[in-house]
Amino acid sequence: MGPIMKFQVVVLAGGMSKKLFPLVSKDVPKALLPVGNRPVLSYVLELLEANNLKDLIVVVAGEDAAVRVGGWITEAYDGRLHVEVAAVSEDIGTADALRAVLHRLVVDDVLVVSGDIVSDVPLGAIAAAHRRKRAVLTAMLCSSPSASTAEAISSTGKDKAKKPSPIDIVGLDTSHQHLLFLASGTQVDKDVKIRRSLIRVVDQMEIHMDLMDAHLYAFNRAILQEVLELCQGIKSIKQDLVPYLVRSQSKFGAIASGDTQTEAVGKTPNKDDSGQPQTPMQDIVPLPQHILPGVLHPASLELTCCVYIASEGKYCSRVNSIQTYGDINRDQVAGELVFLTGYTVSNQNNVIHPTAEIGSKTTVGPQCMVGDGSKLGDKCSVKKSIVGRHCRIGSNVKIINSVVMNHVTVEDGCLIQGSVICSNVHLQERANLKDCQVGAGYIITANSEHKAEALSKREKS
Amino acid sequence: METRRGARMVIDPKVRQVGFVTPGSELGRPAAPEPPGAAAPVPVVANSPSPVIIPLLLIPDTSSLRTTPLPVPSPPSRRVVAAPPADDSMPLGSYNPSDAILGSSQGSSERTGNNDKHGSAPTDSLADMSLSNASTLAIRLEGLNVTNDGISNVLSTSTVRSAVAAAPTSVEHAFQTSSGQGIIGSVPAVSVDMAAAANPQAGIDPRPMPLKDRTSKAERRAIQEAQRAAKAAAKGVGTDIAAIADGNVANEVKSSKPSSQKKGLSEKKPAVFSDKKPVVSSDKKPVVSSDKKSAEKASEKDKRKDIPAPRMQFDDEQRVAKAKRRSLIEQTEAKNRVELFRHLPQFLHGTQLPSLESKFFHEDPLHPHPSVFQVGLQYLTREIVGGNARCIAMLMAFRDMINDYSTPMEKTLVRDLTAKINSHVSFLITCRPISISMGNAIKFLKTRIASLPVTVSEFEAKHSLILEIDRFIQEKIVFADNEIVKHAVTKIRDGDVLLTHGSSCVVEMILVRAFELGKKFQVVVIDSRPRLEGKGLLRRLLGKGLHCTYTHINAASYAMQGVTRVFLGAASVLSNGTVYSRVGTACVAMVAHALGVPVMICCETYKFHERVQLDSICSNELGDPDALVEVHGRKDVYSLRGWADSKHLHVLNLMYDATPADYVSMIITELGMVPPTSVPVILREYRKVPYVM
C-alpha cells in the first residue's frame, strides 16, 4: 500500500545555522549536531519511525551537507527507513525548500517536520486532529520552556540588554482547537495587531504567550501546492506561509464562531440563485472535486487552521540556538528524558558507556553522560555535562554544565563551565573556559582564560 | 384534525393501532364484551389487530398505560399490582374463551400448558403481572427472579422484541435459572402464538441462543436420535403429524420462530408434548419424510437469514471481551453504569480518542481506510452529529474505500468487499454506535454488493457501487429533504407559531424555506442540556432574519401555549409509529399533545425501520455522563464533580427517546404526509428490495 493514511513526511533538516554558529561547520551540518551523543536528526527520524512513518523526504540545504546527511542516514537507518534526501541551495527559506520538493508530494496531506525537534509527541494525534477537522493547516504547539521565558517577558521591559527569547504569540479560539493568530515574538516589536474583522467573526480569542510553535505542521497538500505556486513571495513557513493561511481562513469566514461545531456552519442550507434549497450535502462532505478548484475561490473548501497542543507530559523542544542546545543536552540526561536517547541509566543517575575509562578519584555526577572510548584521568570532576566519544581528558579537570563533543583532548587542570566544545578541539593545560562555544578543531592555548566567547577557526584555513 | 384530537383525549383505555387496521376489526372492538374491573384493558388489547402485542397477555396493559393521554392517571396498572393473584387469573380465563380466535387459542393453550405442568395458574399469572409491571415501570426488576418458571413461559411465548428487551437483565437471569423442562413445556404456546402472528416481524426472537444452550442433555440426545433415525429412514415417505411436530421441537428449541404456522396443526401439539419427554415421542415415531426434512432445513436457512443477529448486549461479559479483542480501539468500560442500561455500550470518556490517535499511522489488519478512519474520529469527537450528516459522511467514506479497493488474489469481490465493509462498520460502531439510518444505508450497500453479477469486472463493479452510493445520497437524503420541505411548507400559515426542539436540519430547511416564501410566523426553539444543539439552530435562524424565541425544555409547558404547530426531526420512525429521536422530543411531543397542538415529525423514509420498540430502554445510546456534571460557563456549579467515586450515584445521559405514536399527529416524509400508523405500509410497499444481511 502507498503512504500510510495518505500522509507524506517532509523533514526540513536545514543546513548551516547562523544561530548555532561556532557549533555547526561544513563538517557538521546542523542535522548532525550531536545531542546526547547522537545527531539531532536521529531524534526526528526515530520519532517518525516509532509512528510507522518510514517513507521520508529529507530536505537539506547545501550540497555538501546533503551528502553528509545522506551518508549518515544510509549508514544508520539502512533498511529501516526509506529516505530520499533532497538538496536545495543554501540561504533559502523553509517555504522555498518545501517548494523544491513539492512535485514529489502526491497524497492528501503532508506532514512537515523541522529536523531539529527533540520530542516524543504522538504524531498520530496531530494527524488525527488534522484529518478530523479537515484542516488546511494543523500546527503543533507545545508549552514553551515556561519558567525561563516567563522571567524573560517580565524582565524585557526593564533591561533591554537581555536577548528577548523568541516566544510566539498565539491566538486560539475558546475551544483551543482553531488557530486564529500566530506571530513569532521576534517579529513583533511592541504591539500585536489583530484585525477587527477577525474578532467580528470569532467573537472571542485567547492570546497565549506560553505556547511555542514546534515547527511541526500538517498541511493539506492541494492547498499547500496552490498557495506556494501562486504566492512566490512566501519564503518561510513560519513567517509567511502559516500567517498567510491563518489570515485566509478568516477572510472566507470559515471559522465557526466560537463553538466547536464546525459542522453547524457547514450544514446551514444555502440557497442558490434558482431558489431551490441547496442540499446540505455539498457542505457537509466535500466531494473530491471540490478540493481542486482552488483555495482562493470563495466557494471552495472552507479553510480551517487548527492546532494540536501537546499535552503536559510530553517533551518538545527545538535545537535552534546555543541556549536551547545546551538546555536540551542537559535535559537529555536529566532524568526523565533519557528514554529518548535510549541509553540505560546507572544507579548514580548517569550514563557511562562501558568502554569509557575513568581514572581513580574521578567523580562523574548525576545527569552526566560519558561516551564510549573516552578516557578520564585522575581526580576529575564531571557535573551535569556530556562528554562525547573518544575524548581524552587529563587529570584534575573540571567539567561543569558543559557539552564536550567527540575526539576532544583536554589536558590537565582545565576548567570548563557552561561551555560547548566541538569535536577535535584541543585544550592545553590549565585552560579556563566559561560560557564559551568552541568551534571544531580549535586549539586553546595553555593557561588561557576565556569568558563568554565564541571561538572558532577561520573558515579559510 | 382538531376534532380527532379532542376525541383522543377522551378515550381511556387506549388501543394502539399499529399496522393495517381493517375497519371491521376496529368496529368490532368496542362491541366486544368488556369484562369488568381490573382486567378491562387486557382483553381489549388482546383483541386488537396489532401484530405487535399479540403474544403477551399483559404487555398490552403496559402499552395502554404508556399511551394514556397525559393528564389521566393510570389506576388500572396499580390495581393489577395490588390485586391478589387469584383475582387476576380469573378474568383471564373467563374472558378469553369467549373472545376472538386469537385471544382464545393463546389464552387457553397457555393455561392448559401451565396447568398441566405446574398446576398453579395463579402464580404464573402473578409472574406475568410482575413482568408487565417491570416493563411498564422498569423499576421492579427484582420481582422477576422469584418466579422463574412463569417468566420463562412468558418469555418463550413472547415474541415481542421490545417486551423481552424491556427488562433485559432480568430476562437473562430468567433464562439461566429456568429449567429446560419449563421451556419445553412452553413450546406449544409458542407455536400457537406464532401461528397467530400475522406479522413476520413478530417472529424475531431477540435471543434464540440461550434457549439453545439450555436444552438438557437428555433432550439433546433425543433430538440427535431423532435426526439419526430420520436419516436412516430417509427413503420412507410419510406425513406423520407427530413426527413433524417432533421436528418442530428441535427447531423451536433452537429458535422460536413462525415456522410452525406453516405446518399448522397446532392443536395436536399440546397432546404430544404433554408427556414432557421428547425421547418417548421420538421413539414412537422415528420416521420422518426426507422431503419434509430438506424443506425444513431450507426453511431454517431462510429463517437464519431473516433473523438479524441479536444485538450486542453489553452486560454479557464474555461477548464484550470477545468484541474488545477484535476492536482497534482500546476501550475501558465505564464502571458505574446505570443498572437498567447496562446492556448498552458505555466507555470511559476520553480514553478512546488517544488510543485511536496513537493508532493513526499503525499498519494493522484491522486498520480501516483513511476516509473511514477520519469519519470514525469525527463521530467519536462528535464533530459530525445528526442522522443525515452521519449517514452521508459514512457513505462518502465507503465510497472512497470502494474507489481505492482492489480485490486481493484468490478472492471474489463480492465476498471480500462485504467482509471489508463489515469490519469497517464495526470500527465505526466502536467509535460511536451507529444510528438506525446508517444501519439502513449499510444494508442497502451490502445488498447492492451481494447482487452484483459474478461476471462483471472489478472496475465496473466498483463504478456501479459508487454510482449506487451517489444515487442513494441524492435520492434518499437530498431529494427526500427537498420533498419534505415542499410538503411541510404547505402546513405553515401566516401567523403561526412554530415550535421545534434541538436542531434538526430538515426542520431548519423547512423554516428557512417558509420564511423565504414570505410566510409570517414565529419560531420557538426549545433546547435541552447538555448538548444545547438548539443554540446553533437559533443562531442560523436569526442570521436569516427569522423571529425566534429560545427557551429550555423545562419551560416547555409554558412555551407551548400559543404554539400552533410543532415540527420535530427524528432519528428513526419504527413500524409501530414510535418516533425514535433526540432525547427531549418525547417530552415536547407529549406537552404538545396535551395542549392539543399538532405534532409533525419530519423524517426521510430511509430512516424508517421495521423494528418495534415500545420504550427507549432496550435500544438507546448512552452519552458521556460527565456532560451532565459540568455546566458550561458556570464554574460555581461543581457539586457533582467527582461523582464517579461515589458508589451510590449513577449519572445517566441518554441520547434518544421514543415518542409513542399517539403523540404524533403526522409524519412528513418525502412520500407525503402520513399518520404514524401508516409507517408499516411505507416499509412494505417501498422497500421491495430484499435486504441481505
mmCIF file of N, CA and C in Angstrom, chain A residues 1 4-7 50-53 111 123-125 127-129 131-134 177 257 259-265 267-269 271 275-282 284-285 287-288 308, chain B residues 353 357-358 360-363 367-370 373-374 377-378 381-386 389 392-393 396 399-400 404 473-474 478 481-482 485-486 505 508-509 512-513 516 531 533 539-540 544:
data_model
loop_
_atom_site.group_PDB
_atom_site.id
_atom_site.type_symbol
_atom_site.label_atom_id
_atom_site.label_comp_id
_atom_site.label_asym_id
_atom_site.label_seq_id
_atom_site.Cartn_x
_atom_site.Cartn_y
_atom_site.Cartn_z
ATOM 1 N N MET A 1 0.836 -1.195 0.000
ATOM 2 C CA MET A 1 0.000 0.000 0.000
ATOM 3 C C MET A 1 0.869 1.242 0.000
ATOM 4 N N ILE A 4 1.039 5.583 4.269
ATOM 5 C CA ILE A 4 0.067 5.195 5.281
ATOM 6 C C ILE A 4 -0.870 6.358 5.567
ATOM 7 N N MET A 5 -2.131 6.053 5.576
ATOM 8 C CA MET A 5 -3.157 7.029 5.893
ATOM 9 C C MET A 5 -3.031 8.289 5.026
ATOM 10 N N LYS A 6 -2.435 8.135 3.881
ATOM 11 C CA LYS A 6 -2.324 9.240 2.938
ATOM 12 C C LYS A 6 -1.610 10.447 3.536
ATOM 13 N N PHE A 7 -0.556 10.171 4.217
ATOM 14 C CA PHE A 7 0.295 11.236 4.721
ATOM 15 C C PHE A 7 1.703 11.049 4.164
ATOM 16 N N ALA A 50 8.953 5.467 14.992
ATOM 17 C CA ALA A 50 8.059 4.936 16.029
ATOM 18 C C ALA A 50 6.608 5.108 15.639
ATOM 19 N N ASN A 51 6.332 6.094 14.831
ATOM 20 C CA ASN A 51 4.964 6.300 14.376
ATOM 21 C C ASN A 51 4.702 5.622 13.041
ATOM 22 N N ASN A 52 5.580 4.750 12.674
ATOM 23 C CA ASN A 52 5.367 3.937 11.485
ATOM 24 C C ASN A 52 5.377 4.747 10.208
ATOM 25 N N LEU A 53 6.080 5.872 10.243
ATOM 26 C CA LEU A 53 6.223 6.657 9.023
ATOM 27 C C LEU A 53 7.627 6.392 8.495
ATOM 28 N N LEU A 111 2.997 16.089 6.161
ATOM 29 C CA LEU A 111 3.488 16.417 7.485
ATOM 30 C C LEU A 111 4.864 17.039 7.295
ATOM 31 N N LEU A 123 2.687 11.590 16.848
ATOM 32 C CA LEU A 123 2.366 12.234 15.577
ATOM 33 C C LEU A 123 0.973 11.851 15.091
ATOM 34 N N GLY A 124 0.569 10.651 15.480
ATOM 35 C CA GLY A 124 -0.760 10.218 15.071
ATOM 36 C C GLY A 124 -1.830 11.163 15.554
ATOM 37 N N ALA A 125 -1.631 11.699 16.737
ATOM 38 C CA ALA A 125 -2.630 12.600 17.290
ATOM 39 C C ALA A 125 -2.719 13.879 16.475
ATOM 40 N N ALA A 127 -1.908 14.150 13.304
ATOM 41 C CA ALA A 127 -2.510 13.802 12.026
ATOM 42 C C ALA A 127 -4.008 13.582 12.181
ATOM 43 N N ALA A 128 -4.375 12.955 13.302
ATOM 44 C CA ALA A 128 -5.799 12.698 13.523
ATOM 45 C C ALA A 128 -6.552 14.002 13.706
ATOM 46 N N ALA A 129 -5.969 14.924 14.449
ATOM 47 C CA ALA A 129 -6.627 16.216 14.630
ATOM 48 C C ALA A 129 -6.763 16.929 13.288
ATOM 49 N N ARG A 131 -6.951 15.559 10.287
ATOM 50 C CA ARG A 131 -7.971 14.902 9.473
ATOM 51 C C ARG A 131 -9.371 15.162 9.987
ATOM 52 N N ARG A 132 -9.467 15.149 11.281
ATOM 53 C CA ARG A 132 -10.778 15.286 11.900
ATOM 54 C C ARG A 132 -11.401 16.606 11.520
ATOM 55 N N LYS A 133 -10.588 17.613 11.511
ATOM 56 C CA LYS A 133 -11.103 18.946 11.222
ATOM 57 C C LYS A 133 -11.069 19.238 9.740
ATOM 58 N N ARG A 134 -10.522 18.330 8.986
ATOM 59 C CA ARG A 134 -10.277 18.579 7.562
ATOM 60 C C ARG A 134 -9.590 19.933 7.393
ATOM 61 N N GLN A 177 -8.904 24.818 19.689
ATOM 62 C CA GLN A 177 -8.739 23.922 18.553
ATOM 63 C C GLN A 177 -8.377 24.663 17.280
ATOM 64 N N SER A 257 -18.167 30.318 14.714
ATOM 65 C CA SER A 257 -17.983 31.388 15.690
ATOM 66 C C SER A 257 -17.947 30.822 17.090
ATOM 67 N N ASP A 259 -17.725 28.202 18.745
ATOM 68 C CA ASP A 259 -18.029 26.896 19.311
ATOM 69 C C ASP A 259 -17.366 25.801 18.496
ATOM 70 N N THR A 260 -17.448 24.637 19.029
ATOM 71 C CA THR A 260 -16.683 23.549 18.449
ATOM 72 C C THR A 260 -17.362 22.937 17.238
ATOM 73 N N GLN A 261 -18.599 23.244 17.052
ATOM 74 C CA GLN A 261 -19.313 22.542 15.995
ATOM 75 C C GLN A 261 -19.084 23.237 14.663
ATOM 76 N N THR A 262 -18.040 22.872 14.029
ATOM 77 C CA THR A 262 -17.796 23.468 12.733
ATOM 78 C C THR A 262 -18.857 23.021 11.743
ATOM 79 N N GLU A 263 -19.354 21.851 11.961
ATOM 80 C CA GLU A 263 -20.350 21.323 11.027
ATOM 81 C C GLU A 263 -21.623 22.149 11.071
ATOM 82 N N ALA A 264 -21.847 22.751 12.207
ATOM 83 C CA ALA A 264 -23.066 23.528 12.333
ATOM 84 C C ALA A 264 -23.119 24.604 11.254
ATOM 85 N N VAL A 265 -21.997 25.210 11.015
ATOM 86 C CA VAL A 265 -21.977 26.223 9.983
ATOM 87 C C VAL A 265 -22.074 25.577 8.617
ATOM 88 N N LYS A 267 -23.487 23.041 7.777
ATOM 89 C CA LYS A 267 -24.758 22.423 7.457
ATOM 90 C C LYS A 267 -25.832 23.429 7.094
ATOM 91 N N THR A 268 -25.561 24.680 7.310
ATOM 92 C CA THR A 268 -26.583 25.665 7.020
ATOM 93 C C THR A 268 -27.029 25.524 5.572
ATOM 94 N N PRO A 269 -28.270 25.292 5.378
ATOM 95 C CA PRO A 269 -28.708 25.092 3.999
ATOM 96 C C PRO A 269 -28.570 26.389 3.209
ATOM 97 N N LYS A 271 -28.870 28.729 -0.129
ATOM 98 C CA LYS A 271 -29.830 28.870 -1.220
ATOM 99 C C LYS A 271 -29.058 29.330 -2.448
ATOM 100 N N GLY A 275 -33.441 29.522 -6.209
ATOM 101 C CA GLY A 275 -34.402 29.484 -5.118
ATOM 102 C C GLY A 275 -34.601 28.097 -4.566
ATOM 103 N N GLN A 276 -34.031 27.130 -5.213
ATOM 104 C CA GLN A 276 -34.135 25.769 -4.687
ATOM 105 C C GLN A 276 -33.221 25.646 -3.476
ATOM 106 N N PRO A 277 -33.710 25.054 -2.427
ATOM 107 C CA PRO A 277 -32.813 24.875 -1.295
ATOM 108 C C PRO A 277 -31.671 23.953 -1.686
ATOM 109 N N GLN A 278 -30.524 24.476 -1.529
ATOM 110 C CA GLN A 278 -29.371 23.669 -1.906
ATOM 111 C C GLN A 278 -29.188 22.581 -0.864
ATOM 112 N N THR A 279 -28.711 21.500 -1.302
ATOM 113 C CA THR A 279 -28.591 20.391 -0.383
ATOM 114 C C THR A 279 -27.473 20.658 0.615
ATOM 115 N N PRO A 280 -27.657 20.160 1.804
ATOM 116 C CA PRO A 280 -26.588 20.359 2.780
ATOM 117 C C PRO A 280 -25.374 19.504 2.464
ATOM 118 N N MET A 281 -25.553 18.572 1.575
ATOM 119 C CA MET A 281 -24.501 17.588 1.349
ATOM 120 C C MET A 281 -23.192 18.226 0.934
ATOM 121 N N GLN A 282 -23.264 19.138 0.019
ATOM 122 C CA GLN A 282 -22.022 19.696 -0.506
ATOM 123 C C GLN A 282 -21.180 20.303 0.614
ATOM 124 N N ILE A 284 -21.451 19.441 3.947
ATOM 125 C CA ILE A 284 -21.066 18.503 4.989
ATOM 126 C C ILE A 284 -19.838 17.715 4.554
ATOM 127 N N VAL A 285 -19.934 17.164 3.395
ATOM 128 C CA VAL A 285 -18.833 16.327 2.942
ATOM 129 C C VAL A 285 -18.286 16.939 1.658
ATOM 130 N N LEU A 287 -16.959 16.977 -1.623
ATOM 131 C CA LEU A 287 -16.736 15.979 -2.661
ATOM 132 C C LEU A 287 -15.334 16.161 -3.215
ATOM 133 N N PRO A 288 -14.782 15.121 -3.737
ATOM 134 C CA PRO A 288 -13.390 15.196 -4.170
ATOM 135 C C PRO A 288 -13.105 16.343 -5.128
ATOM 136 N N TYR A 308 -2.707 21.540 17.441
ATOM 137 C CA TYR A 308 -2.652 20.429 18.372
ATOM 138 C C TYR A 308 -1.727 20.869 19.486
ATOM 139 N N LEU B 353 -10.256 8.349 22.351
ATOM 140 C CA LEU B 353 -9.611 9.200 21.355
ATOM 141 C C LEU B 353 -8.092 9.046 21.359
ATOM 142 N N GLU B 357 -5.963 7.781 18.273
ATOM 143 C CA GLU B 357 -4.970 8.658 17.649
ATOM 144 C C GLU B 357 -3.608 7.980 17.579
ATOM 145 N N SER B 358 -3.290 7.263 18.628
ATOM 146 C CA SER B 358 -1.976 6.635 18.641
ATOM 147 C C SER B 358 -1.879 5.549 17.582
ATOM 148 N N PHE B 360 -3.015 5.886 14.644
ATOM 149 C CA PHE B 360 -3.295 6.526 13.363
ATOM 150 C C PHE B 360 -2.402 6.002 12.249
ATOM 151 N N PHE B 361 -1.128 5.912 12.527
ATOM 152 C CA PHE B 361 -0.210 5.525 11.462
ATOM 153 C C PHE B 361 0.132 4.046 11.484
ATOM 154 N N HIS B 362 -0.473 3.324 12.378
ATOM 155 C CA HIS B 362 -0.047 1.942 12.505
ATOM 156 C C HIS B 362 -0.634 1.082 11.412
ATOM 157 N N GLU B 363 0.189 0.195 10.958
ATOM 158 C CA GLU B 363 -0.295 -0.751 9.981
ATOM 159 C C GLU B 363 -0.834 -1.955 10.715
ATOM 160 N N HIS B 367 -6.786 -2.092 10.493
ATOM 161 C CA HIS B 367 -6.781 -0.658 10.251
ATOM 162 C C HIS B 367 -7.722 -0.292 9.119
ATOM 163 N N PRO B 368 -8.631 0.609 9.395
ATOM 164 C CA PRO B 368 -9.585 0.960 8.342
ATOM 165 C C PRO B 368 -8.981 1.910 7.315
ATOM 166 N N HIS B 369 -9.729 2.088 6.288
ATOM 167 C CA HIS B 369 -9.364 3.028 5.243
ATOM 168 C C HIS B 369 -9.268 4.435 5.836
ATOM 169 N N PRO B 370 -8.337 5.252 5.326
ATOM 170 C CA PRO B 370 -8.180 6.591 5.908
ATOM 171 C C PRO B 370 -9.474 7.390 5.984
ATOM 172 N N PHE B 373 -11.504 6.038 8.735
ATOM 173 C CA PHE B 373 -10.857 6.399 9.989
ATOM 174 C C PHE B 373 -11.200 7.836 10.362
ATOM 175 N N GLN B 374 -11.137 8.680 9.365
ATOM 176 C CA GLN B 374 -11.441 10.082 9.614
ATOM 177 C C GLN B 374 -12.881 10.247 10.080
ATOM 178 N N LEU B 377 -13.216 9.133 13.605
ATOM 179 C CA LEU B 377 -12.724 10.158 14.529
ATOM 180 C C LEU B 377 -13.755 11.257 14.709
ATOM 181 N N GLN B 378 -14.367 11.610 13.611
ATOM 182 C CA GLN B 378 -15.333 12.700 13.696
ATOM 183 C C GLN B 378 -16.584 12.276 14.452
ATOM 184 N N THR B 381 -15.510 12.326 18.258
ATOM 185 C CA THR B 381 -15.418 13.645 18.875
ATOM 186 C C THR B 381 -16.686 14.446 18.684
ATOM 187 N N ARG B 382 -17.694 13.796 18.175
ATOM 188 C CA ARG B 382 -18.982 14.447 17.972
ATOM 189 C C ARG B 382 -18.856 15.659 17.044
ATOM 190 N N GLU B 383 -17.993 15.565 16.096
ATOM 191 C CA GLU B 383 -17.911 16.656 15.151
ATOM 192 C C GLU B 383 -18.908 16.473 14.023
ATOM 193 N N ILE B 384 -19.273 15.244 13.779
ATOM 194 C CA ILE B 384 -20.379 15.009 12.860
ATOM 195 C C ILE B 384 -21.515 14.476 13.706
ATOM 196 N N VAL B 385 -22.569 15.220 13.806
ATOM 197 C CA VAL B 385 -23.736 14.753 14.535
ATOM 198 C C VAL B 385 -24.951 14.937 13.645
ATOM 199 N N GLY B 386 -25.994 14.241 13.986
ATOM 200 C CA GLY B 386 -27.212 14.315 13.194
ATOM 201 C C GLY B 386 -27.282 13.146 12.236
ATOM 202 N N ALA B 389 -26.233 13.801 8.484
ATOM 203 C CA ALA B 389 -24.817 14.128 8.313
ATOM 204 C C ALA B 389 -23.961 12.895 8.544
ATOM 205 N N ILE B 392 -24.401 10.472 5.572
ATOM 206 C CA ILE B 392 -23.725 10.907 4.348
ATOM 207 C C ILE B 392 -22.220 10.752 4.513
ATOM 208 N N ALA B 393 -21.721 11.141 5.680
ATOM 209 C CA ALA B 393 -20.278 11.040 5.888
ATOM 210 C C ALA B 393 -19.827 9.591 5.775
ATOM 211 N N MET B 396 -19.936 8.486 2.140
ATOM 212 C CA MET B 396 -18.840 9.061 1.352
ATOM 213 C C MET B 396 -17.520 8.368 1.686
ATOM 214 N N ARG B 399 -17.503 5.229 -0.055
ATOM 215 C CA ARG B 399 -17.301 5.496 -1.479
ATOM 216 C C ARG B 399 -15.803 5.598 -1.765
ATOM 217 N N ASP B 400 -15.113 6.325 -0.906
ATOM 218 C CA ASP B 400 -13.659 6.420 -1.059
ATOM 219 C C ASP B 400 -13.017 5.047 -0.951
ATOM 220 N N ASP B 404 -10.790 2.997 -3.730
ATOM 221 C CA ASP B 404 -9.408 2.543 -3.561
ATOM 222 C C ASP B 404 -9.293 1.026 -3.485
ATOM 223 N N ILE B 473 -27.526 8.753 -1.830
ATOM 224 C CA ILE B 473 -27.434 10.051 -1.144
ATOM 225 C C ILE B 473 -28.367 11.052 -1.819
ATOM 226 N N GLN B 474 -28.340 11.048 -3.114
ATOM 227 C CA GLN B 474 -29.187 12.010 -3.818
ATOM 228 C C GLN B 474 -30.666 11.741 -3.583
ATOM 229 N N VAL B 478 -31.054 13.779 -0.155
ATOM 230 C CA VAL B 478 -31.102 15.156 -0.661
ATOM 231 C C VAL B 478 -32.466 15.478 -1.243
ATOM 232 N N ASP B 481 -35.203 15.329 1.345
ATOM 233 C CA ASP B 481 -35.316 16.525 2.167
ATOM 234 C C ASP B 481 -36.064 17.627 1.418
ATOM 235 N N ASN B 482 -35.750 17.761 0.149
ATOM 236 C CA ASN B 482 -36.446 18.790 -0.619
ATOM 237 C C ASN B 482 -37.942 18.528 -0.661
ATOM 238 N N VAL B 485 -39.510 19.335 2.633
ATOM 239 C CA VAL B 485 -39.663 20.782 2.789
ATOM 240 C C VAL B 485 -40.879 21.252 2.018
ATOM 241 N N LYS B 486 -41.028 20.744 0.805
ATOM 242 C CA LYS B 486 -42.186 21.164 -0.002
ATOM 243 C C LYS B 486 -43.500 20.822 0.693
ATOM 244 N N CYS B 505 -31.884 19.257 10.847
ATOM 245 C CA CYS B 505 -31.520 20.002 9.633
ATOM 246 C C CYS B 505 -32.722 20.113 8.707
ATOM 247 N N GLU B 508 -34.920 22.835 10.007
ATOM 248 C CA GLU B 508 -34.296 24.126 9.715
ATOM 249 C C GLU B 508 -34.548 24.529 8.268
ATOM 250 N N MET B 509 -34.408 23.551 7.379
ATOM 251 C CA MET B 509 -34.662 23.866 5.970
ATOM 252 C C MET B 509 -36.107 24.287 5.765
ATOM 253 N N VAL B 512 -36.581 27.878 7.098
ATOM 254 C CA VAL B 512 -35.946 28.876 6.238
ATOM 255 C C VAL B 512 -36.714 29.015 4.929
ATOM 256 N N ARG B 513 -37.128 27.896 4.410
ATOM 257 C CA ARG B 513 -37.861 27.926 3.142
ATOM 258 C C ARG B 513 -39.171 28.683 3.307
ATOM 259 N N GLU B 516 -38.552 32.253 3.427
ATOM 260 C CA GLU B 516 -38.225 32.820 2.123
ATOM 261 C C GLU B 516 -39.460 32.944 1.235
ATOM 262 N N ARG B 531 -26.221 19.165 25.395
ATOM 263 C CA ARG B 531 -25.573 19.497 24.120
ATOM 264 C C ARG B 531 -25.962 20.881 23.620
ATOM 265 N N GLU B 533 -27.996 21.886 21.382
ATOM 266 C CA GLU B 533 -27.891 21.965 19.930
ATOM 267 C C GLU B 533 -28.770 23.061 19.365
ATOM 268 N N ARG B 539 -28.992 30.457 16.147
ATOM 269 C CA ARG B 539 -28.095 31.437 15.563
ATOM 270 C C ARG B 539 -28.284 31.518 14.051
ATOM 271 N N ARG B 540 -28.445 30.356 13.440
ATOM 272 C CA ARG B 540 -28.606 30.374 11.992
ATOM 273 C C ARG B 540 -29.939 30.979 11.584
ATOM 274 N N LYS B 544 -30.732 34.466 9.435
ATOM 275 C CA LYS B 544 -31.594 34.588 8.264
ATOM 276 C C LYS B 544 -32.668 35.641 8.473
#
